[in-house]
mmCIF file of C-alpha atoms and ligand atoms in Angstrom:
data_model
loop_
_atom_site.group_PDB
_atom_site.id
_atom_site.type_symbol
_atom_site.label_atom_id
_atom_site.label_comp_id
_atom_site.label_asym_id
_atom_site.label_seq_id
_atom_site.Cartn_x
_atom_site.Cartn_y
_atom_site.Cartn_z
ATOM 1 C CA UNK J 104 -55.717 15.503 -25.169
ATOM 2 C CA UNK J 105 -54.360 11.806 -24.187
ATOM 3 C CA UNK J 106 -56.231 8.693 -25.478
ATOM 4 C CA UNK J 107 -58.397 6.664 -23.542
ATOM 5 C CA UNK J 108 -57.910 2.934 -23.339
ATOM 6 C CA UNK J 109 -60.597 0.946 -21.385
ATOM 7 C CA UNK J 110 -60.372 -2.852 -21.371
ATOM 8 C CA UNK J 111 -63.387 -4.654 -20.724
ATOM 9 C CA UNK J 112 -62.657 -7.891 -19.046
ATOM 10 C CA UNK J 113 -66.358 -9.008 -19.338
ATOM 11 C CA UNK J 114 -67.076 -12.107 -17.031
ATOM 12 C CA UNK J 115 -63.429 -13.119 -16.888
ATOM 13 C CA UNK J 116 -61.249 -14.038 -15.626
ATOM 14 C CA UNK J 117 -62.650 -17.199 -13.812
ATOM 15 C CA UNK J 118 -60.115 -16.820 -10.848
ATOM 16 C CA UNK J 119 -59.767 -13.943 -9.117
ATOM 17 C CA UNK J 120 -55.939 -14.902 -8.556
ATOM 18 C CA UNK J 121 -55.820 -14.557 -12.225
ATOM 19 C CA UNK J 122 -57.597 -11.272 -12.158
ATOM 20 C CA UNK J 123 -54.748 -9.926 -9.807
ATOM 21 C CA UNK J 124 -52.096 -11.731 -12.033
ATOM 22 C CA UNK J 125 -53.582 -10.046 -15.259
ATOM 23 C CA UNK J 126 -54.016 -6.610 -13.343
ATOM 24 C CA UNK J 127 -50.155 -6.686 -11.980
ATOM 25 C CA UNK J 128 -48.670 -7.549 -15.379
ATOM 26 C CA UNK J 129 -50.787 -4.846 -17.258
ATOM 27 C CA UNK J 130 -49.599 -2.187 -14.692
ATOM 28 C CA UNK J 131 -46.010 -3.376 -15.352
ATOM 29 C CA UNK J 132 -46.408 -2.741 -18.823
ATOM 30 C CA UNK J 133 -48.120 0.433 -18.606
ATOM 31 C CA UNK J 134 -45.876 1.964 -16.042
ATOM 32 C CA UNK J 135 -43.628 3.847 -18.611
ATOM 33 C CA UNK J 136 -46.507 5.248 -20.541
ATOM 34 C CA UNK J 137 -47.146 8.798 -19.649
ATOM 35 C CA UNK J 138 -48.998 9.812 -22.398
ATOM 36 C CA UNK J 139 -52.175 7.555 -22.533
ATOM 37 C CA UNK J 140 -54.965 7.082 -19.793
ATOM 38 C CA UNK J 141 -55.789 3.344 -19.182
ATOM 39 C CA UNK J 142 -58.877 1.809 -17.275
ATOM 40 C CA UNK J 143 -59.732 -1.868 -16.669
ATOM 41 C CA UNK J 144 -63.343 -2.537 -16.160
ATOM 42 C CA UNK J 145 -63.689 -5.640 -13.996
ATOM 43 C CA UNK J 146 -66.332 -7.957 -12.827
ATOM 44 C CA UNK J 147 -68.097 -6.297 -9.889
ATOM 45 C CA UNK J 148 -67.064 -9.088 -7.404
ATOM 46 C CA UNK J 149 -63.340 -8.289 -8.228
ATOM 47 C CA UNK J 150 -63.568 -4.353 -7.850
ATOM 48 C CA UNK J 151 -62.457 -4.081 -3.777
ATOM 49 C CA UNK J 152 -59.277 -6.452 -4.678
ATOM 50 C CA UNK J 153 -58.639 -4.774 -7.711
ATOM 51 C CA UNK J 154 -58.865 -1.445 -5.911
ATOM 52 C CA UNK J 155 -55.628 -2.203 -4.107
ATOM 53 C CA UNK J 156 -53.867 -2.515 -7.481
ATOM 54 C CA UNK J 157 -55.307 0.211 -9.258
ATOM 55 C CA UNK J 158 -53.191 3.607 -9.906
ATOM 56 C CA UNK J 159 -53.555 6.900 -11.633
ATOM 57 C CA UNK J 160 -51.950 5.365 -14.439
ATOM 58 C CA UNK J 161 -54.384 2.180 -14.446
ATOM 59 C CA UNK J 162 -57.431 2.890 -13.109
ATOM 60 C CA UNK J 163 -60.440 0.894 -12.461
ATOM 61 C CA UNK J 164 -63.731 0.923 -14.089
ATOM 62 C CA UNK J 165 -66.847 -0.968 -13.373
ATOM 63 C CA UNK J 166 -69.124 -2.702 -16.233
ATOM 64 C CA UNK J 167 -72.497 -1.879 -14.992
ATOM 65 C CA UNK J 168 -74.270 -0.056 -12.068
ATOM 66 C CA UNK J 169 -77.619 0.441 -10.800
ATOM 67 C CA UNK J 170 -79.945 2.882 -11.868
ATOM 68 C CA UNK J 171 -81.327 3.587 -8.511
ATOM 69 C CA UNK J 172 -79.349 5.616 -5.591
ATOM 70 C CA UNK J 173 -79.896 3.303 -3.000
ATOM 71 C CA UNK J 174 -82.968 0.822 -1.424
ATOM 72 C CA UNK J 175 -84.907 -2.155 -2.227
ATOM 73 C CA UNK J 176 -82.772 -3.541 -5.119
ATOM 74 C CA UNK J 177 -81.502 -6.960 -4.338
ATOM 75 C CA UNK J 178 -78.477 -7.904 -6.497
ATOM 76 C CA UNK J 179 -77.785 -4.122 -7.349
ATOM 77 C CA UNK J 180 -74.886 -2.196 -6.881
ATOM 78 C CA UNK J 181 -75.015 1.703 -6.791
ATOM 79 C CA UNK J 182 -72.846 4.143 -7.958
ATOM 80 C CA UNK J 183 -71.561 5.468 -4.797
ATOM 81 C CA UNK J 184 -70.748 2.143 -3.556
ATOM 82 C CA UNK J 185 -68.470 1.806 -6.886
ATOM 83 C CA UNK J 186 -66.641 5.696 -5.844
ATOM 84 C CA UNK J 187 -65.501 4.152 -2.288
ATOM 85 C CA UNK J 188 -63.339 1.462 -4.257
ATOM 86 C CA UNK J 189 -61.722 3.704 -6.356
ATOM 87 C CA UNK J 190 -63.916 2.925 -9.387
ATOM 88 C CA UNK J 191 -63.490 5.852 -11.939
ATOM 89 C CA UNK J 192 -65.284 5.036 -15.351
ATOM 90 C CA UNK J 193 -68.597 2.960 -15.496
ATOM 91 C CA UNK J 194 -69.576 1.178 -18.782
ATOM 92 C CA UNK J 195 -73.400 1.729 -19.336
ATOM 93 C CA UNK J 196 -75.524 0.170 -21.921
ATOM 94 C CA UNK J 197 -73.102 -2.307 -23.479
ATOM 95 C CA UNK J 198 -74.852 -4.150 -26.273
ATOM 96 C CA UNK J 199 -74.446 -7.501 -23.924
ATOM 97 C CA UNK J 200 -76.509 -5.642 -21.156
ATOM 98 C CA UNK J 201 -79.198 -4.375 -23.598
ATOM 99 C CA UNK J 202 -79.716 -7.918 -25.024
ATOM 100 C CA UNK J 203 -80.615 -8.698 -21.492
ATOM 101 C CA UNK J 204 -83.326 -6.164 -21.964
ATOM 102 C CA UNK J 205 -81.921 -2.966 -20.423
ATOM 103 C CA UNK J 206 -84.258 -0.522 -21.243
ATOM 104 C CA UNK J 207 -83.188 2.930 -22.832
ATOM 105 C CA UNK J 208 -85.350 4.670 -19.579
ATOM 106 C CA UNK J 209 -83.096 2.708 -17.373
ATOM 107 C CA UNK J 210 -79.915 3.424 -19.389
ATOM 108 C CA UNK J 211 -80.492 7.194 -18.786
ATOM 109 C CA UNK J 212 -81.165 6.509 -15.066
ATOM 110 C CA UNK J 213 -77.836 4.901 -14.801
ATOM 111 C CA UNK J 214 -76.184 7.562 -16.509
ATOM 112 C CA UNK J 215 -77.371 9.822 -14.455
ATOM 113 C CA UNK J 216 -76.513 7.998 -11.018
ATOM 114 C CA UNK J 217 -72.938 7.915 -12.377
ATOM 115 C CA UNK J 218 -72.721 11.467 -12.877
ATOM 116 C CA UNK J 219 -74.425 12.238 -9.407
ATOM 117 C CA UNK J 220 -71.855 9.937 -7.809
ATOM 118 C CA UNK J 221 -68.995 11.885 -9.504
ATOM 119 C CA UNK J 222 -67.792 9.405 -11.679
ATOM 120 C CA UNK J 223 -67.537 9.152 -15.430
ATOM 121 C CA UNK J 224 -70.146 7.269 -17.580
ATOM 122 C CA UNK J 225 -68.942 5.803 -20.794
ATOM 123 C CA UNK J 226 -72.280 5.182 -22.722
ATOM 124 C CA UNK J 227 -72.034 2.574 -24.994
ATOM 125 C CA UNK J 228 -74.313 2.943 -28.619
ATOM 126 C CA UNK J 229 -74.340 0.991 -31.719
ATOM 127 C CA UNK J 230 -76.201 -0.752 -34.382
ATOM 128 C CA UNK J 231 -76.756 -4.500 -34.182
ATOM 129 C CA UNK J 232 -76.516 -4.907 -38.213
ATOM 130 C CA UNK J 233 -76.071 -2.956 -41.441
ATOM 131 C CA UNK J 234 -78.511 -3.632 -43.914
ATOM 132 C CA UNK J 235 -77.616 -1.694 -46.828
ATOM 133 C CA UNK J 236 -80.067 1.096 -46.142
ATOM 134 C CA UNK J 237 -79.583 3.893 -43.632
ATOM 135 C CA UNK J 238 -81.592 2.822 -40.570
ATOM 136 C CA UNK J 239 -78.597 2.042 -38.384
ATOM 137 C CA UNK J 240 -77.897 5.866 -38.029
ATOM 138 C CA UNK J 241 -81.349 6.104 -36.617
ATOM 139 C CA UNK J 242 -81.030 3.363 -34.104
ATOM 140 C CA UNK J 243 -77.687 5.290 -32.853
ATOM 141 C CA UNK J 244 -79.451 8.541 -32.626
ATOM 142 C CA UNK J 245 -82.244 7.099 -30.821
ATOM 143 C CA UNK J 246 -79.665 5.456 -28.123
ATOM 144 C CA UNK J 247 -77.975 9.162 -27.869
ATOM 145 C CA UNK J 248 -81.051 10.768 -27.392
ATOM 146 C CA UNK J 249 -82.370 8.556 -24.131
ATOM 147 C CA UNK J 250 -78.810 8.022 -23.081
ATOM 148 C CA UNK J 251 -78.264 11.926 -22.667
ATOM 149 C CA UNK J 252 -81.580 12.718 -21.524
ATOM 150 C CA UNK J 253 -81.300 13.021 -17.915
ATOM 151 C CA UNK J 254 -77.880 14.449 -18.049
ATOM 152 C CA UNK J 255 -77.694 17.842 -16.588
ATOM 153 C CA UNK J 256 -76.276 20.659 -19.175
ATOM 154 C CA UNK J 257 -73.354 21.329 -17.241
ATOM 155 C CA UNK J 258 -72.280 17.913 -17.128
ATOM 156 C CA UNK J 259 -72.711 17.151 -20.901
ATOM 157 C CA UNK J 260 -68.841 16.874 -21.434
ATOM 158 C CA UNK J 261 -68.066 14.282 -18.511
ATOM 159 C CA UNK J 262 -69.967 11.532 -20.452
ATOM 160 C CA UNK J 263 -68.047 9.444 -22.959
ATOM 161 C CA UNK J 264 -69.633 7.799 -26.084
ATOM 162 C CA UNK J 265 -68.260 4.660 -26.832
ATOM 163 C CA UNK J 266 -69.309 3.582 -29.955
ATOM 164 C CA UNK J 267 -69.426 -0.266 -30.475
ATOM 165 C CA UNK J 268 -71.027 -1.694 -33.828
ATOM 166 C CA UNK J 269 -72.484 -4.785 -32.281
ATOM 167 C CA UNK J 270 -71.770 -6.600 -35.487
ATOM 168 C CA UNK J 271 -68.165 -6.140 -34.899
ATOM 169 C CA UNK J 272 -67.878 -7.355 -31.492
ATOM 170 C CA UNK J 273 -65.637 -10.337 -31.135
ATOM 171 C CA UNK J 274 -68.122 -12.537 -29.826
ATOM 172 C CA UNK J 275 -71.167 -11.624 -32.282
ATOM 173 C CA UNK J 276 -71.741 -14.634 -34.662
ATOM 174 C CA UNK J 277 -70.514 -14.091 -38.123
ATOM 175 C CA UNK J 278 -69.007 -10.964 -37.089
ATOM 176 C CA UNK J 279 -67.404 -8.546 -39.450
ATOM 177 C CA UNK J 280 -64.595 -6.098 -39.286
ATOM 178 C CA UNK J 281 -65.456 -2.662 -38.818
ATOM 179 C CA UNK J 282 -62.927 -0.066 -40.390
ATOM 180 C CA UNK J 283 -61.703 3.225 -39.386
ATOM 181 C CA UNK J 284 -63.952 5.040 -42.063
ATOM 182 C CA UNK J 285 -66.767 3.149 -40.698
ATOM 183 C CA UNK J 286 -65.994 4.502 -37.048
ATOM 184 C CA UNK J 287 -64.800 8.169 -38.911
ATOM 185 C CA UNK J 288 -68.387 8.362 -40.505
ATOM 186 C CA UNK J 289 -70.241 7.514 -37.221
ATOM 187 C CA UNK J 290 -68.433 9.629 -35.115
ATOM 188 C CA UNK J 291 -69.114 12.519 -37.598
ATOM 189 C CA UNK J 292 -72.789 11.437 -37.410
ATOM 190 C CA UNK J 293 -72.683 11.206 -33.298
ATOM 191 C CA UNK J 294 -71.079 14.878 -33.322
ATOM 192 C CA UNK J 295 -74.122 16.082 -35.486
ATOM 193 C CA UNK J 296 -76.737 14.584 -33.552
ATOM 194 C CA UNK J 297 -74.785 15.982 -30.387
ATOM 195 C CA UNK J 298 -74.768 19.365 -32.024
ATOM 196 C CA UNK J 299 -78.720 19.405 -32.881
ATOM 197 C CA UNK J 300 -79.297 18.679 -29.128
ATOM 198 C CA UNK J 301 -76.771 20.641 -27.500
ATOM 199 C CA UNK J 302 -74.979 22.926 -29.896
ATOM 200 C CA UNK J 303 -71.571 22.727 -31.791
ATOM 201 C CA UNK J 304 -69.186 23.845 -29.005
ATOM 202 C CA UNK J 305 -70.458 21.519 -26.373
ATOM 203 C CA UNK J 306 -70.875 18.799 -29.114
ATOM 204 C CA UNK J 307 -67.051 18.861 -29.921
ATOM 205 C CA UNK J 308 -65.818 18.773 -26.016
ATOM 206 C CA UNK J 309 -67.488 14.886 -25.886
ATOM 207 C CA UNK J 310 -65.031 12.481 -26.475
ATOM 208 C CA UNK J 311 -65.955 9.388 -28.699
ATOM 209 C CA UNK J 312 -64.485 6.265 -28.553
ATOM 210 C CA UNK J 313 -64.616 3.019 -30.374
ATOM 211 C CA UNK J 314 -65.001 -0.875 -29.412
ATOM 212 C CA UNK J 315 -65.421 -4.058 -31.096
ATOM 213 C CA UNK J 316 -62.261 -6.288 -31.935
ATOM 214 C CA UNK J 317 -59.944 -3.956 -31.264
ATOM 215 C CA UNK J 318 -56.693 -5.351 -31.002
ATOM 216 C CA UNK J 319 -52.823 -4.233 -31.743
ATOM 217 C CA UNK J 320 -53.128 -4.662 -35.253
ATOM 218 C CA UNK J 321 -56.222 -2.251 -35.736
ATOM 219 C CA UNK J 322 -55.824 0.133 -32.966
ATOM 220 C CA UNK J 323 -53.628 2.674 -34.804
ATOM 221 C CA UNK J 324 -56.330 2.993 -37.595
ATOM 222 C CA UNK J 325 -59.196 4.093 -35.685
ATOM 223 C CA UNK J 326 -56.761 6.287 -33.155
ATOM 224 C CA UNK J 327 -55.697 7.958 -36.547
ATOM 225 C CA UNK J 328 -59.394 8.571 -37.996
ATOM 226 C CA UNK J 329 -59.880 10.594 -34.827
ATOM 227 C CA UNK J 330 -60.857 8.261 -32.145
ATOM 228 C CA UNK J 331 -60.635 9.663 -28.802
ATOM 229 C CA UNK J 332 -59.934 6.330 -27.313
ATOM 230 C CA UNK J 333 -60.548 2.482 -27.527
ATOM 231 C CA UNK J 334 -62.655 -0.191 -25.720
ATOM 232 C CA UNK J 335 -61.099 -3.416 -26.205
ATOM 233 C CA UNK J 336 -62.796 -6.829 -24.817
ATOM 234 C CA UNK J 337 -60.731 -9.883 -25.721
ATOM 235 C CA UNK J 338 -57.579 -8.261 -26.337
ATOM 236 C CA UNK J 339 -57.594 -6.583 -22.692
ATOM 237 C CA UNK J 340 -57.223 -10.129 -21.225
ATOM 238 C CA UNK J 341 -54.041 -10.728 -23.179
ATOM 239 C CA UNK J 342 -51.199 -8.462 -21.348
ATOM 240 C CA UNK J 343 -49.036 -8.319 -24.519
ATOM 241 C CA UNK J 344 -51.753 -7.474 -26.671
ATOM 242 C CA UNK J 345 -53.482 -4.959 -24.460
ATOM 243 C CA UNK J 346 -49.892 -3.170 -23.543
ATOM 244 C CA UNK J 347 -49.233 -3.090 -26.941
ATOM 245 C CA UNK J 348 -52.151 -0.893 -27.677
ATOM 246 C CA UNK J 349 -51.417 1.128 -24.831
ATOM 247 C CA UNK J 350 -47.927 2.048 -26.162
ATOM 248 C CA UNK J 351 -49.706 2.684 -29.500
ATOM 249 C CA UNK J 352 -52.481 4.983 -27.962
ATOM 250 C CA UNK J 353 -49.483 6.607 -26.070
ATOM 251 C CA UNK J 354 -47.697 7.574 -29.364
ATOM 252 C CA UNK J 355 -50.783 8.923 -31.267
ATOM 253 C CA UNK J 356 -52.177 11.967 -29.171
HETATM 254 P P1 LIG S 405 -64.483 -7.310 -27.980
HETATM 255 O O1 LIG S 405 -65.165 -6.370 -27.019
HETATM 256 O O2 LIG S 405 -63.093 -6.302 -27.943
HETATM 257 O O3 LIG S 405 -63.787 -8.642 -27.440
HETATM 258 O O4 LIG S 405 -65.226 -7.202 -29.634
HETATM 259 C C1 LIG S 405 -65.361 -5.474 -27.139
HETATM 260 C C2 LIG S 405 -66.799 -4.943 -26.091
HETATM 261 O O5 LIG S 405 -67.734 -5.430 -26.216
HETATM 262 O O6 LIG S 405 -66.903 -4.240 -25.232
#
């Protein structure tokens, strides 16, 4: 299966004109790559603008969504609204949103709404820190159990899991590098948790990608250790780096 590379722009770039330039440059660089799936998750306000630029080769993602279908929810954007503007993937439960107080129940609702709108949820899980014990495994287990709690059995394989250890994200203070082995260990654990919930055959159809300071230097390592894709944040804002990551992923299938 092709690797899935999702650039998470977070709250960047500051100007819409720069967003257009960035997307266009990435699209040009990615144009020749036939064996990788590229997605760019942009700030909501840029979505209609980016929808004009999005292609099958570089498609559009969102960074969040409402947990409700429609109604009196000031400031919220629904999954079906995103779907009308060519959004295909929606990041849900990113650690930066969990830190703002997003609850496990709300994250589960968001996953459900995204699936109901025919879009692909990218459910972020990951421990805040590793303290030497094994507690971090139960933290991720709990995030998986709640994140999948409202997913219909027939749609399990549509959910993509992004393992993002918070301690490895580029903006985390005193961050540390996660190694491909860290990813590999956790991906085995994630599949075990999924197998306990849904059975081994289903667990193997669910894609697990890695995020946390991914760049052109470490991308190959994570992909070679079985990551189904990557979720670079900072590196997705530098076309040269993002295109280099796509090129690496294009070769490792
Ligand atoms: P980073 O961000 O690549 O800048 O660490 C990844 C993320 O938080 O999604």
